Short mmCIF file of N, CA, C and O in Angstrom, two decimals:
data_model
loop_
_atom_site.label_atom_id
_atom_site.label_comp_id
_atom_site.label_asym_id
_atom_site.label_seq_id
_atom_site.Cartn_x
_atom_site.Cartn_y
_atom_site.Cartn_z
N UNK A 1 82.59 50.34 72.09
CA UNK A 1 83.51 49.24 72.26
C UNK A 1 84.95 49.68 72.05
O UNK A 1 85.92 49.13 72.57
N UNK A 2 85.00 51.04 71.02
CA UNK A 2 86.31 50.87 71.08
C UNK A 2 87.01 51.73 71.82
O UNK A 2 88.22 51.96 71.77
N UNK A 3 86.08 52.27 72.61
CA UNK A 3 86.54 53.45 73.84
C UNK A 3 87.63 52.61 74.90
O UNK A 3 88.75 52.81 75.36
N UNK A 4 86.38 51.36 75.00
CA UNK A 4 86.96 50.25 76.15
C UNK A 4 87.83 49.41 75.85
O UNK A 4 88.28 48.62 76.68
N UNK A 5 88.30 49.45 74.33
CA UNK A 5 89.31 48.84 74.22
C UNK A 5 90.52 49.05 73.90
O UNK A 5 91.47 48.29 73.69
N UNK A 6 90.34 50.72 73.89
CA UNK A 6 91.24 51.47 73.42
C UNK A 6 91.92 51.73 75.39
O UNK A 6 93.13 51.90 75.53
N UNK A 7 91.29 51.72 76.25
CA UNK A 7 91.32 51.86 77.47
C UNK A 7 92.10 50.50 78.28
O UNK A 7 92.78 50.54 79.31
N UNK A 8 91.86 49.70 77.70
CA UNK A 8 92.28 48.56 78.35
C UNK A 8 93.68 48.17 77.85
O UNK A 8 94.44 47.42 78.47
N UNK A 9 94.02 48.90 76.40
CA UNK A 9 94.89 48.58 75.64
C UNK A 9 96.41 49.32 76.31
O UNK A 9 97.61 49.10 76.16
N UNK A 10 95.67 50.19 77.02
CA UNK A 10 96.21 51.47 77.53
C UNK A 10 96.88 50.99 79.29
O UNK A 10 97.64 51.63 80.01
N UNK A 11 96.30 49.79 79.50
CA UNK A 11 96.15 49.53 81.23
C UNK A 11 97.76 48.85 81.07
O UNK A 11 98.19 48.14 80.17
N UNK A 12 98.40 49.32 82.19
CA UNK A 12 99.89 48.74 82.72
C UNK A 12 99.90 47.65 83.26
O UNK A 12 100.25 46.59 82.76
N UNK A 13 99.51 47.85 84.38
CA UNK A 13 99.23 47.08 85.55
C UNK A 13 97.79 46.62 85.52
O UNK A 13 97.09 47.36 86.20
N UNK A 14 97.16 45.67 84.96
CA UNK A 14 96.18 44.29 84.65
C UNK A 14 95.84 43.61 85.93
O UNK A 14 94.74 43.08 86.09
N UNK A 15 96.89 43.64 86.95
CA UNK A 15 96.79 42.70 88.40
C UNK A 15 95.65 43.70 89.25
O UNK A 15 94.66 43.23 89.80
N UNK A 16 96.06 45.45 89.24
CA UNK A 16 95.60 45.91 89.96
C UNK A 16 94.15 46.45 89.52
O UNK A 16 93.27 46.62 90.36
N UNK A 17 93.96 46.67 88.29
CA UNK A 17 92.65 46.67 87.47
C UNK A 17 91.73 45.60 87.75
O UNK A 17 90.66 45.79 88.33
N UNK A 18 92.09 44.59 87.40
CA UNK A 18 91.25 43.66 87.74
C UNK A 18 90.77 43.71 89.01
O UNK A 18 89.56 43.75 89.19
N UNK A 19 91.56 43.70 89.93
CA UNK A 19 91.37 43.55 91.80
C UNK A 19 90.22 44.97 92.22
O UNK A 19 89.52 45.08 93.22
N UNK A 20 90.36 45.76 91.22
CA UNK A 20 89.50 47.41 91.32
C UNK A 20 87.97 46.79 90.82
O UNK A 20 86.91 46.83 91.45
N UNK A 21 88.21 46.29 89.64
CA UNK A 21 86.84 45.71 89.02
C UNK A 21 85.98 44.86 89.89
O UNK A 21 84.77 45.02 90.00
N UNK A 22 86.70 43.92 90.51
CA UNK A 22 86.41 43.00 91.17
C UNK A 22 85.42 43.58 92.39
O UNK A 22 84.24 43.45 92.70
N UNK A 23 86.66 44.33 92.92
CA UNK A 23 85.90 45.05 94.40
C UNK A 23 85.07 46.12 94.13
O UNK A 23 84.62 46.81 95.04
N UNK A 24 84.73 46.37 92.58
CA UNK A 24 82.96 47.61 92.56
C UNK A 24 82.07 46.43 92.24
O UNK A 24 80.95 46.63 92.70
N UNK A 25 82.21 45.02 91.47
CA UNK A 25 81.37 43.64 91.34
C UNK A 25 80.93 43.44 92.32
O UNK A 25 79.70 43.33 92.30
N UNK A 26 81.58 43.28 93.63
CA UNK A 26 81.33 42.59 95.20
C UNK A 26 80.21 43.91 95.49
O UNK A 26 79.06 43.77 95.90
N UNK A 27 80.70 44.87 95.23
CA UNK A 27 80.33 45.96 95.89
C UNK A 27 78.34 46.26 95.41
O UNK A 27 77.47 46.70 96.16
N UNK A 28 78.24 45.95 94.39
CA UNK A 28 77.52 46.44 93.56
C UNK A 28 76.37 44.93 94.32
O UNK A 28 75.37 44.66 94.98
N UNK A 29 77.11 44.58 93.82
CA UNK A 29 76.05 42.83 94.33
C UNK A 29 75.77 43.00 95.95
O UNK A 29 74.74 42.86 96.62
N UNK A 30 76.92 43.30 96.23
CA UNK A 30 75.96 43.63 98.10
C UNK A 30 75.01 44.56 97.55
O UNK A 30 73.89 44.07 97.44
N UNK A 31 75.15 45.92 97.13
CA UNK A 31 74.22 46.43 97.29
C UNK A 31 72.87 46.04 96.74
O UNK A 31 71.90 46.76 97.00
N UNK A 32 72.74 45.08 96.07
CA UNK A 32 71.15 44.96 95.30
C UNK A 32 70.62 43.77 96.57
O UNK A 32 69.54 43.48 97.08
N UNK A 33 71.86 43.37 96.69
CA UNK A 33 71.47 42.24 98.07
C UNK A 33 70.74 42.93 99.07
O UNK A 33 69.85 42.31 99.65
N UNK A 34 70.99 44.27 99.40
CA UNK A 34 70.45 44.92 100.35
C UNK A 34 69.18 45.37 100.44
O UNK A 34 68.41 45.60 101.37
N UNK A 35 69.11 45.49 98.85
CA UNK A 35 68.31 46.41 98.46
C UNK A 35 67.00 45.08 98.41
O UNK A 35 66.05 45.09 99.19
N UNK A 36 67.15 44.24 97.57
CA UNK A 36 66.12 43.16 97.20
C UNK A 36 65.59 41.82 98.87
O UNK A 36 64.89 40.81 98.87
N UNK A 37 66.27 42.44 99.88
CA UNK A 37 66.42 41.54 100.40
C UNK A 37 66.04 42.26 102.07
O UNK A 37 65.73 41.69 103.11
N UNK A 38 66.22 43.56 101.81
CA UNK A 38 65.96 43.93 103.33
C UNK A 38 65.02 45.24 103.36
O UNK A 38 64.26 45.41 104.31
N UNK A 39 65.11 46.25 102.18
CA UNK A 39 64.95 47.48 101.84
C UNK A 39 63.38 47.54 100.87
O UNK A 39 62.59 48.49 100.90
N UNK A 40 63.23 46.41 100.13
CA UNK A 40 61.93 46.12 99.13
C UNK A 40 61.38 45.08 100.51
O UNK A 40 60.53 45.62 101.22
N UNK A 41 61.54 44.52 100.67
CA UNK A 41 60.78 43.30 101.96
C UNK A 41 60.44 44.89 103.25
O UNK A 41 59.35 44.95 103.81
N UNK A 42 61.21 45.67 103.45
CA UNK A 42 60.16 46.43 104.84
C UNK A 42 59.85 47.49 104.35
O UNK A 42 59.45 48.30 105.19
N UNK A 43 59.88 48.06 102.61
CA UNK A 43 58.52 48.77 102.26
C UNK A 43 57.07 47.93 102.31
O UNK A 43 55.93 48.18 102.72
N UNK A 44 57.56 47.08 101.84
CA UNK A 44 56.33 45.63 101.37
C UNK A 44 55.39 45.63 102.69
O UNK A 44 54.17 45.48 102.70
N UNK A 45 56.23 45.83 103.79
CA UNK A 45 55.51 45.36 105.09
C UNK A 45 55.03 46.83 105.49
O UNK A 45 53.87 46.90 105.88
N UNK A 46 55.72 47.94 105.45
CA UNK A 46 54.90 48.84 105.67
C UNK A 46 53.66 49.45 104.95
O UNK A 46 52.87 50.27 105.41
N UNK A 47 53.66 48.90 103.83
CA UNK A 47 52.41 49.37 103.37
C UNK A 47 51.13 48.20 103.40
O UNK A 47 49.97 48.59 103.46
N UNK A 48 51.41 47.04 103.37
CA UNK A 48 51.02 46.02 103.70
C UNK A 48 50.81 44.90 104.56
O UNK A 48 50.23 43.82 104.41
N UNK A 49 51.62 45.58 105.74
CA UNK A 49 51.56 44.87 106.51
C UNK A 49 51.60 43.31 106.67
O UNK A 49 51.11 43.06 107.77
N UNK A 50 51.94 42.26 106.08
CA UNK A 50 51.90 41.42 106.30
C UNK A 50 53.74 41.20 106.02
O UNK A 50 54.60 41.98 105.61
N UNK A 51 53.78 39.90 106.42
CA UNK A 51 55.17 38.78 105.95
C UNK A 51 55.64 39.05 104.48
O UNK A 51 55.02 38.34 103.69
N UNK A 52 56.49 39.83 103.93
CA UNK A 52 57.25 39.59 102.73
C UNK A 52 58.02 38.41 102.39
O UNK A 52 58.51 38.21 101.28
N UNK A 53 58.08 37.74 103.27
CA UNK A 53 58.97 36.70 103.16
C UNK A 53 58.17 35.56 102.39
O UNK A 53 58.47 34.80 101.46
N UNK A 54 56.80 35.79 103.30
CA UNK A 54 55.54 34.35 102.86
C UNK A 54 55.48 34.57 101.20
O UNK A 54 55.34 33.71 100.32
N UNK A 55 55.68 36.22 101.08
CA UNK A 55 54.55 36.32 99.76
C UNK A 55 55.84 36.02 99.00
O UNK A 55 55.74 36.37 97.82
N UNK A 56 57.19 35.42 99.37
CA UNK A 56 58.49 35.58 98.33
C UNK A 56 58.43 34.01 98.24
O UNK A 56 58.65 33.57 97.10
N UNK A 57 58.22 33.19 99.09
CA UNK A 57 58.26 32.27 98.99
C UNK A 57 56.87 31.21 98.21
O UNK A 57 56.91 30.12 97.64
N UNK A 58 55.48 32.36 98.60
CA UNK A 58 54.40 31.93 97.49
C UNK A 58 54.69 31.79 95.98
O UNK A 58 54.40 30.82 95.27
N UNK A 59 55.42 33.12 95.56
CA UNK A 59 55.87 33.19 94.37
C UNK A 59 57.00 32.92 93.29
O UNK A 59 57.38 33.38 92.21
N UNK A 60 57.35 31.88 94.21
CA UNK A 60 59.05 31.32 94.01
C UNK A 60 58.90 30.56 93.08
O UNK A 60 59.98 30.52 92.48
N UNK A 61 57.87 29.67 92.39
CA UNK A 61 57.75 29.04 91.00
C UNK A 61 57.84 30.70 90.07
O UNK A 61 58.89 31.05 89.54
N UNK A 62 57.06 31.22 90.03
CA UNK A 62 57.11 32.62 89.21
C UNK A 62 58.21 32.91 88.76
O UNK A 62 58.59 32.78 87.60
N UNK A 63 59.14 33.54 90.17
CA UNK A 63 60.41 34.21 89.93
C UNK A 63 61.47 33.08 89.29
O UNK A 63 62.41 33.42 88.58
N UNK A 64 61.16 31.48 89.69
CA UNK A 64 62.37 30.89 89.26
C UNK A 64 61.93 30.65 87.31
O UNK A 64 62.77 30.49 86.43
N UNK A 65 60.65 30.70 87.15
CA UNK A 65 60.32 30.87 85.87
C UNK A 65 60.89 31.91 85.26
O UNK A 65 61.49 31.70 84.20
N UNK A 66 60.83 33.00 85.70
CA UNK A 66 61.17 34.33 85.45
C UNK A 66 62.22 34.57 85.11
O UNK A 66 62.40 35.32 84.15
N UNK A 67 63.61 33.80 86.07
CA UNK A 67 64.82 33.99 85.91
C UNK A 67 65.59 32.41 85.07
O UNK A 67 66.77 32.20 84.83
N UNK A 68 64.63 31.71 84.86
CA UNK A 68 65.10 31.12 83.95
C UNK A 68 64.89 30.97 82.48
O UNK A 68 65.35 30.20 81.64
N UNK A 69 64.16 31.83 82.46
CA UNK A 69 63.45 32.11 80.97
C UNK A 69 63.67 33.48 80.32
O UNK A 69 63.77 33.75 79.12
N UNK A 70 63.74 34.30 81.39
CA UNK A 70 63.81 35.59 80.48
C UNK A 70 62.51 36.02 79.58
O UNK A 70 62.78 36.93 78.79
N UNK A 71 61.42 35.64 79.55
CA UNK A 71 60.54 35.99 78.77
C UNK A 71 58.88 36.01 79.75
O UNK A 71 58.37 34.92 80.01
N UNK A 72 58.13 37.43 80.24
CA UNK A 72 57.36 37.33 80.50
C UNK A 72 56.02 36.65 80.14
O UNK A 72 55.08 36.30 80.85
N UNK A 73 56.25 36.57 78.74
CA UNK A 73 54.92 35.71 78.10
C UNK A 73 54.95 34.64 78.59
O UNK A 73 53.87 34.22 79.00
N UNK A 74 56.36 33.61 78.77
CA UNK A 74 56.72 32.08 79.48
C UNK A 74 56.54 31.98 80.90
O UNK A 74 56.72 30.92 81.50
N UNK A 75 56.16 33.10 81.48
CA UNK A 75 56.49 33.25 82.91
C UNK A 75 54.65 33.79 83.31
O UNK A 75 54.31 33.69 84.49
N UNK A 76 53.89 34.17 82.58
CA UNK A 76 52.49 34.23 82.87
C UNK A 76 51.71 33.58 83.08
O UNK A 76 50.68 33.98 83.61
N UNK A 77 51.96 31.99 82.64
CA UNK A 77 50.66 31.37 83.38
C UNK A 77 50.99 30.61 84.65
O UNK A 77 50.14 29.90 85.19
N UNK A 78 52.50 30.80 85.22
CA UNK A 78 53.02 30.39 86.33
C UNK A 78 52.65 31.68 87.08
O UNK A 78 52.17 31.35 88.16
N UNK A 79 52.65 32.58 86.99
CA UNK A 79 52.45 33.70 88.02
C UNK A 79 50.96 33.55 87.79
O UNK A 79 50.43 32.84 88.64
N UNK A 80 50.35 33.92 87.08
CA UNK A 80 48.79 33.49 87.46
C UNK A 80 48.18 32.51 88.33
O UNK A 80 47.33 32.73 89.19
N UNK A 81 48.75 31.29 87.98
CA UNK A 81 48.61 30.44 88.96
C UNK A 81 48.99 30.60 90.52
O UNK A 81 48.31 30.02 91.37
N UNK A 82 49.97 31.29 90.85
CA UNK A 82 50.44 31.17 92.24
C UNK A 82 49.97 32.61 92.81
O UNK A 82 49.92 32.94 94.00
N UNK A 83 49.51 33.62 91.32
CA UNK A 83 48.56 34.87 92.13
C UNK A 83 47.00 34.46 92.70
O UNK A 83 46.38 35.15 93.51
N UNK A 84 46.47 33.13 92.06
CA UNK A 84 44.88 32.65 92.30
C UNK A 84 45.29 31.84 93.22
O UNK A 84 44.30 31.41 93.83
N UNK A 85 46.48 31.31 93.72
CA UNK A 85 46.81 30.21 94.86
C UNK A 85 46.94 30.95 96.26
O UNK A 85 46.83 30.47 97.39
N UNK A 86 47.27 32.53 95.78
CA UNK A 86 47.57 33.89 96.61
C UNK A 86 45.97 33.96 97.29
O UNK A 86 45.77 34.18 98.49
N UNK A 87 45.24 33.80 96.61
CA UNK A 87 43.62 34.35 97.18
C UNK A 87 43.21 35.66 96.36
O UNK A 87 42.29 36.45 96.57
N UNK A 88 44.18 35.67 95.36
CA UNK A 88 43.29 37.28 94.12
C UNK A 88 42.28 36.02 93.35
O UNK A 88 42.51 34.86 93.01
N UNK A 89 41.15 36.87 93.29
CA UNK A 89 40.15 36.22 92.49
C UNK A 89 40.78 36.41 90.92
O UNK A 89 41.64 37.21 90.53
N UNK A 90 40.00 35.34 90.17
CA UNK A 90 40.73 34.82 88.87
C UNK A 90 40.31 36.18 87.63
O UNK A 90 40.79 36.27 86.50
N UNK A 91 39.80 36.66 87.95
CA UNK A 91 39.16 38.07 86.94
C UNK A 91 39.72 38.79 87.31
O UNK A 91 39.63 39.73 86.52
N UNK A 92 40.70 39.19 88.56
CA UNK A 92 41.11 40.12 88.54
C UNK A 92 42.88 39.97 87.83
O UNK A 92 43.63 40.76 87.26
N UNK A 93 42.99 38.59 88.23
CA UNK A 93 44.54 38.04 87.92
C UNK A 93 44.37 38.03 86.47
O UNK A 93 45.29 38.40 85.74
N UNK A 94 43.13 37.58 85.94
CA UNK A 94 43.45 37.79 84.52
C UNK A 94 43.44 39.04 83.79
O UNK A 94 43.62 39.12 82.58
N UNK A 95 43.28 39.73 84.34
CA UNK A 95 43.10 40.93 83.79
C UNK A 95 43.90 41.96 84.18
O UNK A 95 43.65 43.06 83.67
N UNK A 96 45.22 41.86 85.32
CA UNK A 96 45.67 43.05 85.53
C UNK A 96 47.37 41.94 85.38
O UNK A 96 48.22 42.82 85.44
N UNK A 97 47.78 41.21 85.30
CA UNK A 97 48.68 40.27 84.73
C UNK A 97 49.23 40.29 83.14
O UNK A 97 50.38 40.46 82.74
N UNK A 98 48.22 40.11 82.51
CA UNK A 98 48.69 40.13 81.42
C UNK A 98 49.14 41.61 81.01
O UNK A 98 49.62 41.85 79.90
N UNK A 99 48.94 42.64 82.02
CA UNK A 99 49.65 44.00 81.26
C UNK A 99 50.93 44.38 81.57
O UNK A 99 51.50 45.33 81.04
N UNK A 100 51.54 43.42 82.68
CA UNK A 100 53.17 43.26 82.61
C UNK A 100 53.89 44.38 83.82
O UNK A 100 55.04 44.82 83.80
N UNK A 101 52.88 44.65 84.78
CA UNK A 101 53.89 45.27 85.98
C UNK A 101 54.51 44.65 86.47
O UNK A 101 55.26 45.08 87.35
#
């Protein structure tokens, strides 16, 4: 902390820092955009062949659990549910779920 504040303490020009920060933020967020959205969806399909899109939208209670909770234990019996709504039989969801890939 006090590297960065010894650094900032140090900055002249604040207008043009910021505008630098800003544009690796934009930058950084496209890229996961790319990545989560075009790059993970046509591995998905090449090895699986099917719609990434279907299986993003099957699991959209999950992920919005997921990202509103922060805690996988709160977020397991919503993904269970929408993995047995998926067509995985229930012995297998229970059993390879609870180990947290």
């Amino acid at each position: 902390f006090s590297m960065v504040a010894a650094s900032l303490a140090s900055v002249t020009d604040f207008k043009t820092v910021m505008s630098n920060l800003s544009l690796f933020m934009v930058t950084v967020l496209l890229g996961l955009a790319i990545h989560a959205g075009l790059v993970l969806p046509a591995i998905y399909y090449a090895f699986v062949r099917r719609n990434p899109y279907r299986y993003i939208i099957q699991y959209r209670r999950a992920f919005a659990t997921a990202f509103g909770t922060s805690s996988s234990a709160a977020t397991l019996p919503v993904t269970t549910e929408c993995a047995i709504g998926a067509g995985i039989p229930v012995s297998i969801a229970h059993f390879v779920l609870p180990l947290g890939f």
